[in-house]
Amino acid sequence: MNNQYKSVPVLPSEITPKSLYLSRRDFIKAAGLAAGSALLAACAPQAAATPSGPIPQANGRTDELGGPFNTYEDITNYNNYYEFTTSKEGVAPLSQGFTTSPWTVEVYGLVNKPKTYGIEDLLRNFTQEERIYRLRCVEAWSMVIPWTGFTLASLLKEVEPTSDAKFVRFETVSRPDEMPGLKSAFYSWPYQEGLRLDEAMNDLTLLATGLYGEPMPNQNGAPIRVVVPWKYGFKSIKSIVKIELVDYQPSTLWNDANPREYGFYSNVNPERPHPRWSQASERRIGELSRRETLPFNGYAEQVAHLYDGMDLMVEY
Ligand code: MTE
């Protein structure tokens, strides 16, 4: 286990049992350690938990701020996915058997053209592009991840939200037989999230179907998840099956669990500490020294205007 991960504040504290650590090592070994670059494979109909070829390498690539890509290994072995477990290293081994095919996403509510999409339609009919985004977790760690996917806006335009639609509500699949974490009575399952319609329509907001040019690994939210790079990572809901257009601010799992700690907006804001820790800096996974956290996670130019006139210390 990499001890550097343990110095960041975590939600419930957790220790990885040795059995899980060992199976993680087996998983890495099984996936193969040879270097090589991957071709874009986002059109593969079924999501794979491990790369089809050699583990993809970053080859020195960085985000627009010069931050090196996190390794494929880090991105796929240090996860938050509470439906499986609260152990970050435990998600990868526990999610390997998760069924991601067949998969449908129902888009409904205040729209003119509600539609249930098969994952194959979404992969085929929407142009999959690569987006390099920083993921800044509320626990004050971050990663640079090369996602593949398409804009949520392109999907929403197709279903035509009505003029009454003000917010978008997302829901993760709920499969108690495959997701042992759903036994926890502490959270109000299924995992739900929400965005204001203009946030959902912003060009940064992605429906991600893969990373590092490979289909989305199960532990990262296969086969399709939301990625909202200027908000804390918990807004980026995984393995979605429902997208509902509504006229009210939807409840969200974290806001329900602890409204004082997790607001609806959850924009990355270095000036507003979490009640239990500072948000002024972050640990980039794989690095020893901390980085300064940027307003809106470094995407202020693209999104700060969405919040003109709002007091972001109050509406957090
Ligand atoms: N989505 C679901 N359904 N369940 C979760 O537990 N965790 C969130 C978010 N999406 C979570 C989720 C949190 S807290 C973070 S930081 C990111 O996923 C982590 O994404 P990653 O594991 O791909 O890095």
XYZ file of C-alpha atoms and ligand atoms in Angstrom:
340
model
C 0.000 0.000 0.000
C 1.234 3.475 -0.774
C 1.537 5.319 2.517
C 1.407 8.752 0.969
C -2.299 8.237 0.365
C -2.925 7.897 4.064
C -2.097 11.469 5.070
C -5.092 13.020 3.323
C -8.278 13.557 5.308
C -10.731 10.787 4.470
C -14.453 10.613 5.079
C -14.824 7.493 7.235
C -11.307 6.305 8.039
C -10.564 2.930 6.618
C -7.828 0.347 6.523
C -7.409 -1.987 3.584
C -7.526 -5.617 4.707
C -4.484 -7.607 3.617
C -6.646 -9.892 1.470
C -7.807 -6.931 -0.631
C -4.291 -5.560 -0.917
C -3.084 -8.923 -2.154
C -5.903 -9.236 -4.680
C -5.089 -5.735 -5.905
C -1.540 -6.877 -6.585
C -2.859 -9.913 -8.420
C -5.121 -7.642 -10.441
C -2.221 -5.424 -11.475
C -0.129 -8.458 -12.320
C -2.952 -9.966 -14.363
C -3.445 -6.748 -16.265
C 0.178 -6.891 -17.446
C 2.861 -4.344 -16.777
C 4.354 -3.915 -20.240
C 4.605 -0.345 -21.515
C 2.820 0.790 -24.643
C 0.330 3.325 -25.910
C -3.354 2.546 -26.364
C -5.521 3.397 -29.326
C -8.824 5.126 -28.685
C -11.189 2.270 -28.027
C -14.195 4.205 -26.789
C -16.479 2.585 -29.354
C -16.065 -0.879 -27.895
C -19.595 -1.840 -26.837
C -18.728 -3.489 -23.541
C -16.787 -1.805 -20.781
C -13.636 -3.613 -19.744
C -12.337 -3.552 -16.186
C -8.774 -3.955 -17.384
C -7.153 -2.672 -20.567
C -7.453 -4.922 -23.590
C -3.713 -4.566 -24.267
C -0.756 -3.339 -22.268
C -1.442 -0.825 -19.486
C -1.568 2.602 -21.164
C 1.263 4.991 -20.370
C 1.116 8.772 -20.009
C 4.255 9.287 -22.105
C 5.006 12.635 -20.505
C 1.619 14.175 -21.287
C 0.308 16.958 -19.030
C -2.812 19.038 -18.501
C -2.918 22.656 -19.721
C -1.311 23.800 -16.445
C 1.652 21.440 -16.850
C 0.374 18.855 -14.345
C 1.533 15.377 -15.409
C -1.148 12.764 -16.052
C -1.678 10.398 -13.182
C -0.756 6.852 -14.030
C -3.396 4.417 -15.242
C -2.566 2.327 -12.202
C -3.248 5.163 -9.733
C -6.461 6.201 -11.490
C -7.839 2.663 -11.419
C -6.688 1.556 -7.957
C -7.487 4.533 -5.722
C -11.223 5.098 -6.066
C -14.283 6.351 -4.294
C -17.279 4.176 -5.092
C -19.255 3.648 -1.908
C -21.711 1.191 -3.486
C -18.804 -1.265 -3.425
C -16.790 -0.240 -0.366
C -15.464 2.800 1.470
C -11.909 1.454 1.013
C -10.229 3.276 -1.875
C -7.963 0.353 -2.668
C -10.858 -2.078 -2.252
C -13.064 -0.757 -5.068
C -10.993 -2.178 -7.942
C -11.015 -5.827 -6.809
C -14.632 -5.710 -5.576
C -15.998 -4.201 -8.805
C -14.383 -6.615 -11.262
C -17.531 -8.730 -11.603
C -19.919 -5.793 -11.974
C -22.259 -6.277 -14.970
C -22.098 -3.332 -17.390
C -23.792 -4.911 -20.391
C -26.638 -4.628 -21.284
C -26.919 -1.027 -20.049
C -29.464 1.686 -20.687
C -29.715 5.329 -19.657
C -33.221 6.746 -19.378
C -33.498 10.468 -20.133
C -36.915 11.754 -19.065
C -38.900 14.312 -17.095
C -39.347 17.841 -18.419
C -38.251 17.109 -21.991
C -40.093 17.063 -25.328
C -38.437 13.858 -26.527
C -37.806 11.434 -23.655
C -35.661 8.507 -24.717
C -34.001 5.428 -23.273
C -30.573 5.009 -24.822
C -28.631 1.771 -25.021
C -24.968 2.303 -24.175
C -24.073 1.230 -27.730
C -26.207 4.099 -29.149
C -24.462 6.583 -26.888
C -21.032 5.333 -27.961
C -21.957 5.241 -31.638
C -24.085 8.357 -32.077
C -22.167 10.895 -30.000
C -18.632 11.789 -31.015
C -16.235 10.518 -28.378
C -13.439 12.967 -27.674
C -10.547 13.083 -25.228
C -10.729 15.629 -22.386
C -7.864 16.109 -19.925
C -9.419 17.151 -16.611
C -8.242 17.540 -13.053
C -10.427 15.653 -10.563
C -10.296 17.439 -7.189
C -11.777 15.291 -4.455
C -13.421 16.963 -1.460
C -10.935 14.980 0.658
C -8.179 17.318 -0.681
C -6.441 14.995 -3.111
C -6.457 15.321 -6.874
C -5.531 13.535 -10.094
C -5.106 14.491 -13.753
C -7.191 12.104 -15.856
C -7.513 11.762 -19.647
C -11.218 10.964 -20.045
C -13.010 10.036 -23.238
C -16.650 10.905 -23.664
C -19.101 13.430 -25.036
C -20.738 16.556 -23.688
C -23.864 16.206 -21.585
C -25.141 19.234 -23.542
C -25.148 17.242 -26.798
C -27.390 14.604 -25.211
C -29.695 17.137 -23.535
C -30.148 19.049 -26.797
C -31.382 15.864 -28.418
C -34.139 15.315 -25.838
C -35.112 19.011 -25.821
C -35.612 20.214 -22.226
C -38.871 22.190 -21.870
C -38.844 25.772 -20.586
C -39.882 24.455 -17.129
C -36.708 22.368 -16.754
C -34.330 24.043 -14.287
C -32.185 21.215 -12.883
C -30.882 17.810 -13.926
C -31.023 14.838 -11.556
C -28.736 11.827 -12.052
C -29.046 8.367 -10.545
C -26.586 5.477 -10.258
C -27.675 1.880 -10.805
C -28.629 0.050 -7.616
C -27.680 -3.653 -7.601
C -27.493 -4.993 -4.067
C -26.384 -8.420 -5.319
C -23.314 -6.927 -7.012
C -22.660 -3.898 -4.809
C -21.946 -4.905 -1.206
C -21.665 -1.278 -0.036
C -25.411 -0.787 -0.568
C -25.910 -2.643 2.720
C -24.739 0.462 4.568
C -27.830 2.082 6.083
C -25.951 5.339 6.599
C -26.525 6.630 3.049
C -29.784 7.189 1.160
C -29.283 4.954 -1.869
C -29.396 5.021 -4.814
C -26.536 7.529 -5.214
C -28.057 10.673 -6.692
C -26.562 13.936 -7.858
C -27.815 17.116 -9.443
C -26.748 20.085 -11.511
C -28.446 23.319 -12.425
C -29.447 23.190 -16.102
C -26.884 25.824 -17.143
C -24.132 23.872 -15.363
C -25.259 20.717 -17.134
C -25.227 22.530 -20.488
C -21.721 23.970 -19.983
C -19.242 22.610 -22.492
C -16.964 21.283 -19.720
C -19.595 18.875 -18.382
C -18.897 15.436 -19.758
C -20.571 12.062 -19.970
C -17.411 9.996 -19.784
C -17.285 6.525 -21.309
C -13.592 5.777 -20.936
C -10.180 6.900 -19.769
C -6.681 6.616 -21.184
C -8.320 5.594 -24.474
C -9.780 2.444 -22.891
C -13.443 1.712 -22.067
C -14.354 2.974 -18.601
C -13.016 0.609 -15.921
C -15.714 -0.648 -13.543
C -14.085 1.050 -10.553
C -14.230 4.429 -12.313
C -17.951 4.216 -13.130
C -18.455 1.920 -16.115
C -19.993 2.109 -18.542
C -20.876 5.818 -18.318
C -20.497 8.527 -15.684
C -20.715 12.273 -15.284
C -17.529 14.377 -14.961
C -17.863 17.991 -13.770
C -14.267 19.209 -13.426
C -14.845 22.493 -11.551
C -16.738 20.788 -8.701
C -15.582 18.432 -5.956
C -15.293 14.860 -7.217
C -18.439 13.575 -5.512
C -20.558 15.536 -8.006
C -19.100 13.313 -10.766
C -21.595 10.481 -10.339
C -20.707 7.017 -11.636
C -22.552 4.283 -13.561
C -25.641 6.346 -14.315
C -28.953 4.836 -15.430
C -31.256 7.856 -15.080
C -31.071 11.482 -16.156
C -34.191 13.392 -15.161
C -34.983 17.012 -16.036
C -36.831 18.637 -13.134
C -38.031 22.049 -11.965
C -36.690 21.742 -8.387
C -33.217 21.470 -6.854
C -32.800 17.704 -6.498
C -31.526 16.065 -3.343
C -28.072 14.566 -3.504
C -26.621 11.676 -1.510
C -23.887 13.724 0.186
C -26.091 16.712 0.909
C -28.670 14.375 2.469
C -25.965 12.659 4.535
C -24.437 15.879 5.895
C -25.745 19.213 4.587
C -23.301 21.271 6.662
C -20.330 19.555 5.052
C -21.586 18.998 1.491
C -23.602 21.644 -0.305
C -25.562 21.300 -3.512
C -23.149 23.389 -5.593
C -19.841 22.036 -4.250
C -17.741 24.216 -6.513
C -14.036 23.855 -5.733
C -13.359 26.852 -3.495
C -9.991 27.210 -1.711
C -11.433 30.008 0.444
C -14.187 27.975 2.010
C -12.800 25.291 4.303
C -14.661 22.058 4.777
C -15.807 22.111 8.438
C -13.156 19.481 9.244
C -10.212 20.532 7.033
C -8.819 23.256 4.783
C -9.551 23.302 1.060
C -6.688 25.736 0.305
C -4.310 23.034 -0.930
C -4.402 19.500 -2.211
C -2.187 16.466 -2.589
C -1.811 15.400 -6.193
C -1.733 11.616 -6.013
C 1.786 10.475 -6.872
C 3.433 13.697 -5.641
C 4.927 14.439 -2.235
C 4.493 18.196 -1.882
C 1.065 19.785 -1.858
C -0.338 22.000 -4.603
C -2.357 25.149 -4.131
C -6.031 24.601 -4.906
C -7.335 26.921 -7.610
C -10.809 28.518 -7.594
C -13.179 26.330 -9.603
C -10.300 23.828 -9.804
C -8.571 26.027 -12.405
C -11.616 26.355 -14.684
C -12.779 29.793 -13.451
C -12.480 31.374 -16.880
C -15.025 28.930 -18.304
C -17.503 28.755 -15.406
C -17.185 31.606 -12.850
C -19.835 33.609 -14.726
C -22.430 30.937 -13.947
C -22.371 32.152 -10.340
C -22.460 35.931 -10.840
C -24.373 37.543 -8.001
C -24.188 34.475 -5.720
C -22.337 34.443 -2.398
C -20.275 31.272 -2.789
C -19.397 31.199 0.917
C -23.112 30.729 1.622
C -24.160 28.740 -1.446
C -21.336 26.191 -1.232
N -20.501 7.897 -7.825
C -21.125 6.877 -7.190
N -22.178 6.307 -7.767
N -20.717 6.439 -5.968
C -19.660 7.019 -5.327
O -19.324 6.601 -4.191
N -17.924 8.751 -5.369
C -17.655 10.116 -5.837
C -17.644 10.194 -7.362
N -18.767 9.481 -7.928
C -18.976 8.094 -5.966
C -19.414 8.482 -7.252
C -16.405 10.656 -5.300
S -16.400 11.068 -3.653
C -15.307 10.871 -6.085
S -13.938 11.708 -5.472
C -15.251 10.389 -7.471
O -16.408 9.658 -7.843
C -14.055 9.483 -7.634
O -13.913 9.054 -8.969
P -12.760 8.049 -9.369
O -12.816 6.879 -8.452
O -13.004 7.686 -10.794
O -11.458 8.823 -9.214
